[in-house]
Coordinates of C-alpha atoms and ligand atoms in Angstrom, one line a residue:
M1413 CA -20.7 -8.3 8.1
S1414 CA -17.5 -6.6 9.3
A1415 CA -13.9 -7.5 9.9
T1416 CA -14.2 -11.2 9.0
V1417 CA -11.2 -13.6 8.8
S1418 CA -11.7 -13.7 5.0
R1419 CA -11.1 -9.9 4.9
F1420 CA -7.8 -10.2 6.8
R1421 CA -6.6 -13.0 4.5
G1422 CA -7.9 -11.1 1.5
A1423 CA -6.0 -8.0 2.4
L1424 CA -2.6 -9.8 2.6
L1425 CA -3.3 -11.9 -0.5
G1426 CA -4.5 -8.8 -2.4
A1427 CA -1.4 -6.9 -1.5
L1428 CA 0.8 -9.9 -2.4
L1429 CA -0.8 -10.4 -5.8
G1430 CA -0.6 -6.7 -6.6
D1431 CA 3.1 -6.8 -6.0
C1432 CA 3.9 -10.1 -7.7
L1433 CA 1.8 -9.4 -10.8
G1434 CA 2.5 -5.7 -10.9
S1435 CA 6.3 -6.1 -10.7
V1436 CA 6.3 -7.8 -14.1
F1437 CA 5.3 -4.4 -15.5
E1438 CA 7.1 -2.0 -13.1
G1439 CA 8.6 1.1 -14.7
N1440 CA 6.9 0.8 -18.1
T1441 CA 5.3 4.1 -19.0
Y1442 CA 2.7 2.4 -21.1
V1443 CA 1.2 -1.0 -20.5
T1444 CA -0.9 -2.1 -23.4
L1445 CA -4.2 -4.0 -22.6
R1446 CA -3.1 -6.7 -25.0
W1447 CA 0.2 -7.3 -23.1
L1448 CA -1.6 -7.2 -19.8
N1449 CA -4.5 -9.5 -20.8
D1450 CA -2.2 -12.0 -22.4
F1451 CA -0.2 -12.1 -19.2
L1452 CA -3.2 -12.5 -17.0
K1453 CA -4.6 -15.3 -19.3
S1454 CA -1.3 -17.2 -18.9
L1455 CA -1.9 -17.2 -15.2
E1456 CA -5.4 -18.5 -15.5
K1457 CA -4.2 -21.3 -17.8
G1458 CA -1.8 -22.4 -15.1
E1459 CA 1.1 -22.1 -17.4
R1460 CA 3.4 -21.0 -14.7
P1461 CA 5.0 -23.1 -12.0
N1462 CA 3.9 -22.8 -8.4
E1463 CA 5.2 -19.6 -6.8
A1464 CA 6.9 -18.6 -10.1
L1465 CA 6.2 -14.9 -9.5
S1466 CA 8.5 -13.4 -6.9
Y1467 CA 7.5 -10.7 -4.6
T1468 CA 9.6 -7.5 -4.3
D1469 CA 10.6 -5.0 -1.6
D1470 CA 7.0 -4.0 -1.1
T1471 CA 6.1 -7.4 0.3
A1472 CA 9.5 -8.0 1.9
M1473 CA 9.0 -5.0 4.1
A1474 CA 5.2 -5.7 4.6
R1475 CA 6.2 -9.1 5.9
S1476 CA 8.6 -7.5 8.4
I1477 CA 5.8 -5.3 9.8
V1478 CA 3.5 -8.3 10.1
E1479 CA 6.0 -10.5 11.8
S1480 CA 7.0 -7.6 14.2
V1481 CA 3.4 -6.8 15.2
L1482 CA 2.6 -10.5 15.7
E1483 CA 5.6 -11.1 17.9
N1484 CA 5.6 -8.0 20.1
E1485 CA 2.7 -7.2 22.4
V1486 CA 3.4 -3.5 22.0
F1487 CA 4.6 -1.8 18.8
D1488 CA 8.4 -1.9 18.8
A1489 CA 10.2 0.4 16.4
E1490 CA 13.6 -0.9 17.1
D1491 CA 12.6 -4.4 16.4
L1492 CA 11.0 -3.3 13.2
A1493 CA 14.1 -1.4 12.1
N1494 CA 16.2 -4.6 12.8
R1495 CA 13.8 -6.7 10.8
F1496 CA 13.9 -4.3 7.8
T1497 CA 17.7 -4.3 7.9
A1498 CA 18.1 -8.0 8.3
E1499 CA 15.7 -8.7 5.5
Y1500 CA 17.5 -6.3 3.2
K1501 CA 20.9 -7.9 4.0
K1502 CA 19.5 -11.4 3.5
D1503 CA 17.9 -10.6 0.1
P1504 CA 19.1 -7.2 -1.3
D1505 CA 17.9 -7.8 -4.8
R1506 CA 14.2 -7.3 -4.3
G1507 CA 14.1 -4.0 -6.1
Y1508 CA 14.4 -1.6 -3.2
G1509 CA 14.2 2.2 -3.8
M1510 CA 17.6 3.9 -4.7
G1511 CA 17.7 6.0 -1.5
V1512 CA 16.3 3.6 1.1
V1513 CA 19.3 1.2 1.0
H1514 CA 21.4 3.9 2.6
V1515 CA 19.1 3.8 5.6
F1516 CA 19.6 0.1 5.9
E1517 CA 23.4 0.5 5.6
K1518 CA 23.4 3.1 8.4
L1519 CA 21.1 1.1 10.6
D1520 CA 23.4 -1.9 10.1
S1521 CA 26.6 0.1 10.9
G1522 CA 25.8 0.3 14.6
E1523 CA 26.7 4.0 14.6
Y1524 CA 23.1 5.2 15.2
K1525 CA 21.6 4.8 18.6
N1526 CA 18.3 6.3 17.5
V1527 CA 16.8 4.2 14.8
F1528 CA 14.9 7.2 13.3
N1529 CA 18.0 9.2 12.6
P1530 CA 19.3 7.5 9.3
A1531 CA 15.9 8.3 7.6
K1532 CA 16.2 12.0 8.6
E1533 CA 19.5 12.3 6.7
Q1534 CA 18.0 11.1 3.4
F1535 CA 17.8 13.6 0.5
D1536 CA 19.9 16.3 2.1
G1537 CA 18.1 16.2 5.4
K1538 CA 14.6 16.5 3.8
G1539 CA 13.7 12.8 4.2
S1540 CA 12.3 10.6 1.6
Y1541 CA 8.8 11.3 0.1
G1542 CA 8.9 7.9 -1.7
N1543 CA 6.0 5.5 -1.5
G1544 CA 8.0 2.9 0.5
A1545 CA 6.3 3.7 3.9
A1546 CA 2.8 3.3 2.3
M1547 CA 3.4 0.2 0.2
R1548 CA 4.2 -2.0 3.3
V1549 CA 1.7 -0.6 5.9
V1550 CA -1.2 -3.1 5.6
G1551 CA -0.2 -5.1 8.7
I1552 CA -0.7 -2.0 10.9
S1553 CA -4.4 -1.8 9.8
L1554 CA -4.8 -5.5 10.4
A1555 CA -3.2 -5.4 13.9
Y1556 CA -4.9 -2.3 15.3
P1557 CA -8.7 -1.7 15.4
S1558 CA -8.4 1.8 16.7
I1559 CA -8.0 4.8 14.3
Q1560 CA -5.6 6.5 16.8
D1561 CA -3.3 3.5 16.9
I1562 CA -3.4 3.2 13.1
I1563 CA -2.4 6.8 12.6
Q1564 CA 0.3 6.6 15.2
Y1565 CA 1.9 3.4 14.1
A1566 CA 1.6 4.0 10.4
K1567 CA 3.5 7.2 11.1
T1568 CA 6.1 5.6 13.4
S1569 CA 6.7 2.6 11.1
G1570 CA 7.0 5.0 8.1
K1571 CA 9.5 7.3 9.8
L1572 CA 12.0 4.5 10.1
T1573 CA 12.8 5.1 6.4
H1574 CA 10.6 8.1 5.3
A1575 CA 11.1 11.2 7.4
S1576 CA 9.3 13.6 5.0
S1577 CA 5.7 14.2 6.0
L1578 CA 4.8 13.5 2.3
G1579 CA 6.2 10.0 2.8
Y1580 CA 4.6 9.0 6.2
N1581 CA 1.3 10.8 5.6
G1582 CA 0.9 8.6 2.5
A1583 CA 1.3 5.6 4.8
I1584 CA -1.3 7.0 7.2
L1585 CA -3.8 7.5 4.3
Q1586 CA -3.1 4.0 2.9
A1587 CA -3.5 2.4 6.4
L1588 CA -6.8 4.3 7.0
A1589 CA -8.1 3.1 3.6
V1590 CA -7.4 -0.5 4.5
H1591 CA -9.0 0.0 7.8
Y1592 CA -12.3 1.3 6.4
A1593 CA -12.3 -1.4 3.7
L1594 CA -12.0 -4.0 6.4
Q1595 CA -15.2 -2.8 8.0
G1596 CA -17.1 -3.4 4.7
E1597 CA -20.6 -2.0 3.9
I1598 CA -19.5 1.5 3.0
N1599 CA -20.2 3.4 -0.2
Q1600 CA -17.7 5.4 -2.3
E1601 CA -18.8 8.7 -0.9
T1602 CA -18.7 7.8 2.8
F1603 CA -15.4 6.1 2.3
L1604 CA -13.8 9.2 0.9
E1605 CA -15.4 11.5 3.4
K1606 CA -14.0 9.5 6.3
L1607 CA -10.5 9.5 4.8
L1608 CA -10.8 13.3 4.1
H1609 CA -12.0 13.9 7.7
H1610 CA -8.9 12.3 9.1
M1611 CA -6.4 13.7 6.6
E1612 CA -7.6 17.2 7.2
E1613 CA -6.3 16.8 10.8
V1614 CA -3.2 14.9 9.8
E1615 CA -2.1 17.4 7.2
A1616 CA -2.8 20.4 9.5
D1617 CA 0.3 19.9 11.5
E1618 CA 3.2 22.5 11.2
K1619 CA 5.7 20.1 9.6
S1620 CA 3.2 18.9 7.0
L1621 CA 2.2 22.5 6.1
K1622 CA 5.9 23.6 5.9
E1623 CA 7.0 20.6 3.8
A1624 CA 4.2 21.0 1.3
R1625 CA 5.2 24.6 0.8
E1626 CA 8.9 23.6 0.4
L1627 CA 7.9 21.2 -2.4
E1628 CA 5.9 23.9 -4.0
L1629 CA 2.7 22.0 -3.5
D1630 CA -0.6 23.5 -2.3
E1631 CA -1.1 22.9 1.4
F1632 CA -3.1 19.7 2.3
P1633 CA -1.9 17.8 -0.8
Y1634 CA -3.5 14.5 0.2
C1635 CA -6.8 16.1 0.9
N1636 CA -6.7 17.9 -2.4
R1637 CA -6.1 14.5 -4.2
L1638 CA -9.0 12.9 -2.3
K1639 CA -11.2 15.7 -3.6
K1640 CA -10.0 15.0 -7.1
I1641 CA -10.8 11.4 -6.7
K1642 CA -14.4 12.3 -5.8
M1643 CA -14.6 14.4 -8.9
F1644 CA -13.3 11.6 -11.1
L1645 CA -15.8 9.2 -9.6
E1646 CA -18.6 11.5 -10.5
Q1647 CA -17.6 11.3 -14.1
E1648 CA -18.8 8.5 -16.4
N1649 CA -15.5 7.6 -18.0
V1650 CA -12.2 9.1 -17.0
P1651 CA -9.4 8.3 -19.5
R1652 CA -6.4 6.6 -18.0
K1653 CA -4.3 9.5 -19.3
N1654 CA -6.2 11.9 -17.0
V1655 CA -5.8 9.6 -14.0
V1656 CA -2.1 9.4 -14.6
N1657 CA -1.7 13.2 -15.2
E1658 CA -3.8 14.3 -12.2
L1659 CA -3.3 11.6 -9.6
G1660 CA 0.0 10.1 -10.8
N1661 CA 1.6 6.7 -11.3
G1662 CA 5.0 7.5 -9.8
I1663 CA 7.3 6.5 -7.0
A1664 CA 6.4 9.4 -4.8
A1665 CA 3.7 8.6 -2.2
L1666 CA 1.6 11.6 -3.2
E1667 CA 1.7 10.2 -6.8
S1668 CA 0.6 6.7 -6.0
V1669 CA -1.4 6.3 -2.8
P1670 CA -4.4 8.4 -4.0
T1671 CA -4.2 6.5 -7.4
A1672 CA -4.5 3.2 -5.5
I1673 CA -7.5 4.5 -3.6
Y1674 CA -9.1 5.7 -6.8
S1675 CA -8.4 2.4 -8.5
F1676 CA -10.2 0.5 -5.7
L1677 CA -13.2 2.8 -5.8
R1678 CA -13.3 2.9 -9.6
C1679 CA -13.3 -0.9 -9.8
L1680 CA -16.4 -1.3 -7.6
N1681 CA -18.1 -0.6 -11.0
P1682 CA -17.4 -2.8 -14.1
V1683 CA -14.3 -2.1 -16.2
T1684 CA -15.0 -3.1 -19.8
D1685 CA -11.3 -3.5 -20.9
F1686 CA -10.9 -6.8 -18.9
P1687 CA -12.5 -10.2 -19.3
S1688 CA -16.2 -10.1 -18.2
E1689 CA -15.6 -12.9 -15.7
F1690 CA -13.2 -10.8 -13.7
N1691 CA -14.3 -9.9 -10.2
N1692 CA -13.7 -6.5 -8.5
L1693 CA -10.3 -7.6 -6.9
Q1694 CA -9.0 -8.9 -10.3
S1695 CA -10.2 -5.7 -12.0
T1696 CA -8.6 -3.5 -9.4
I1697 CA -5.2 -5.1 -9.8
A1698 CA -5.4 -5.2 -13.6
Y1699 CA -6.6 -1.6 -13.7
C1700 CA -3.6 -0.4 -11.6
I1701 CA -1.2 -2.3 -13.8
S1702 CA -2.8 -0.8 -16.9
L1703 CA -1.9 2.7 -15.6
G1704 CA 1.8 1.9 -16.0
G1705 CA 4.6 3.5 -13.9
D1706 CA 5.1 2.1 -10.4
T1707 CA 2.8 -0.8 -11.1
D1708 CA 3.8 -3.2 -8.3
T1709 CA 3.4 -0.6 -5.7
I1710 CA 0.1 0.9 -6.8
A1711 CA -1.3 -2.6 -7.4
T1712 CA -0.1 -3.8 -4.0
M1713 CA -1.7 -0.8 -2.2
A1714 CA -5.0 -1.1 -4.1
G1715 CA -4.8 -4.9 -3.8
A1716 CA -4.6 -4.6 0.0
I1717 CA -7.7 -2.3 0.1
A1718 CA -9.7 -4.3 -2.4
G1719 CA -8.7 -7.6 -0.7
A1720 CA -9.8 -6.2 2.7
F1721 CA -13.1 -5.1 1.2
H1722 CA -14.0 -8.0 -1.0
G1723 CA -12.4 -10.8 1.0
E1724 CA -10.4 -13.9 0.0
E1725 CA -13.4 -15.3 -2.0
Q1726 CA -12.3 -12.9 -4.8
V1727 CA -8.7 -14.1 -4.8
P1728 CA -8.5 -16.5 -7.9
L1729 CA -6.8 -19.8 -7.0
S1730 CA -4.7 -19.7 -10.3
W1731 CA -3.4 -16.2 -9.4
K1732 CA -2.7 -17.1 -5.8
L1733 CA -0.7 -20.2 -6.6
C1734 CA 1.7 -18.2 -8.8
A1735 CA 2.7 -15.9 -6.0
E1736 CA 5.7 -16.5 -3.8
G1737 CA 4.8 -16.6 -0.1
H1738 CA 1.0 -17.0 -0.5
K1739 CA 0.8 -19.6 2.3
E1740 CA 2.3 -17.2 4.8
A1741 CA -0.1 -14.5 3.7
E1742 CA -3.0 -16.8 4.5
S1743 CA -1.7 -17.9 7.9
W1744 CA -0.7 -14.4 9.0
G1745 CA -4.1 -13.1 7.9
E1746 CA -5.7 -15.6 10.4
Q1747 CA -3.3 -14.7 13.2
L1748 CA -3.9 -10.9 12.7
Y1749 CA -7.6 -11.5 12.7
G1750 CA -7.1 -13.1 16.2
L1751 CA -4.9 -10.2 17.4
Y1752 CA -7.3 -7.5 16.1
H1753 CA -10.3 -9.0 17.8
K1754 CA -8.4 -9.6 21.0
R1755 CA -7.6 -5.9 21.1
L1756 CA -11.1 -5.0 20.1
Q1757 CA -12.5 -6.9 23.1
S1758 CA -10.1 -5.4 25.6
T1759 CA -11.1 -1.8 24.8
Ligands
LIG1400 O1 10.2 4.9 -1.0 P1 11.1 3.8 -1.3 O2 11.1 2.7 -0.3 O3 10.9 3.3 -2.8 C1 9.8 2.4 -3.0 C2 9.7 2.1 -4.5 C3 8.6 1.2 -4.9 O4 8.2 1.5 -6.2 C4 9.2 -0.1 -4.8 O5 8.5 -1.1 -5.6 C5 10.6 0.1 -5.2 O6 10.8 0.0 -6.6 O7 10.9 1.4 -4.8 O8 12.6 4.3 -1.5 P2 13.3 5.8 -1.5 O9 14.6 5.5 -2.1 O10 13.2 6.4 -0.2 O11 12.4 6.6 -2.5 C6 12.2 6.2 -3.8 C7 12.6 7.3 -4.8 O12 11.8 8.5 -4.6 C8 14.0 7.8 -4.5 O13 15.0 6.8 -5.0 C9 14.0 9.1 -5.3 O14 14.1 8.9 -6.7 C10 12.6 9.6 -5.0 N1 12.6 10.5 -3.8 C11 13.1 11.7 -3.8 N2 13.7 12.4 -4.8 C12 14.2 13.7 -4.5 N3 14.0 14.3 -3.3 C13 12.2 10.3 -2.6 N4 12.4 11.3 -1.8 C14 13.0 12.3 -2.5 C15 13.4 13.6 -2.2 O15 13.3 14.2 -1.1
LIG1401 MG1 8.8 -3.2 -5.4
LIG1402 MG1 14.7 6.7 1.6
LIG1403 MG1 7.3 -0.2 -7.1

């Protein structure tokens, strides 16, 4: 067991399904189990045409990262910035964040020589702390086997739109979670310990410490949420209300990346609210959606982690066929598998 091709395809398919299914419910504070289960039943019955569920900005940007890392031997931030911008111009109605579209407009204007500068001007020069850098990062974890590379490129790819450390550190955490899931054979506790170990270093940098204080957060905000996840997992039954109140279900990376990680770990154990035949990947996506709020984004991040861990065997055919772009996800998963192992052998 380890980074098998099924896991690469599973990661991209899990991310895609989280987005396509989650976007049906995005922005609803409450998602009733009845509504959710009826919707999921309709997928299983094959009541929807092929590719009837469109993907949103989460996947549109994830696709740009995948295409960029597959086509360039070394990570190329300019190429990625161009792809994000071209994709946005081609298809602006994918539900992009309110702020990030200004970054694309500036990148497109040709007035910025440095592709990282438009992002620095967001939110009065503070940079965005939205979850947009994290939601799209899965391709970095699938292209690079080394932790150092994952941290560096999750950060660099994030900074093209999210200059706040709260934004790009969320991308680093999400990318590391996919990485460890891809290795398989890890229990909840070790998984969290590894993430915590890296995030303690990531969040110790001056800019991260300063920006946490400026936002009136305790220092090491991601580490603190990882510790909260550990506490939740030690409890028998944590009500959804507590998960939402303490980990969040919002559009900020800090209020969604830890929630996605918790959802993945929580759903390694049975969830009674869903049909008993649901596997872990299905439960993970359904669980994220049932939390309400930024459902497409939390489900896409948890879907990437769960898909990387459980593999494509857990991707139901009926769900997959509904999702726009599922064929590309499969083929890119295979190509990334090849790239990852080529890099692994050359180190
Ligand atoms: O982060 P981003 O790409 O948005 C992603 C979300 C996902 O849910 C997608 O599914 C899509 O719906 O959008 O886009 P940004 O515009 O950078 O950030 C998202 C939002 O976070 C912004 O529109 C703001 O509401 C909020 N936000 C901030 N608010 C105040 N101050 C982000 N940074 C700040 C800030 O510094
Ligand atoms: Mg979206
Ligand atoms: Mg922005
Ligand atoms: Mg969203």
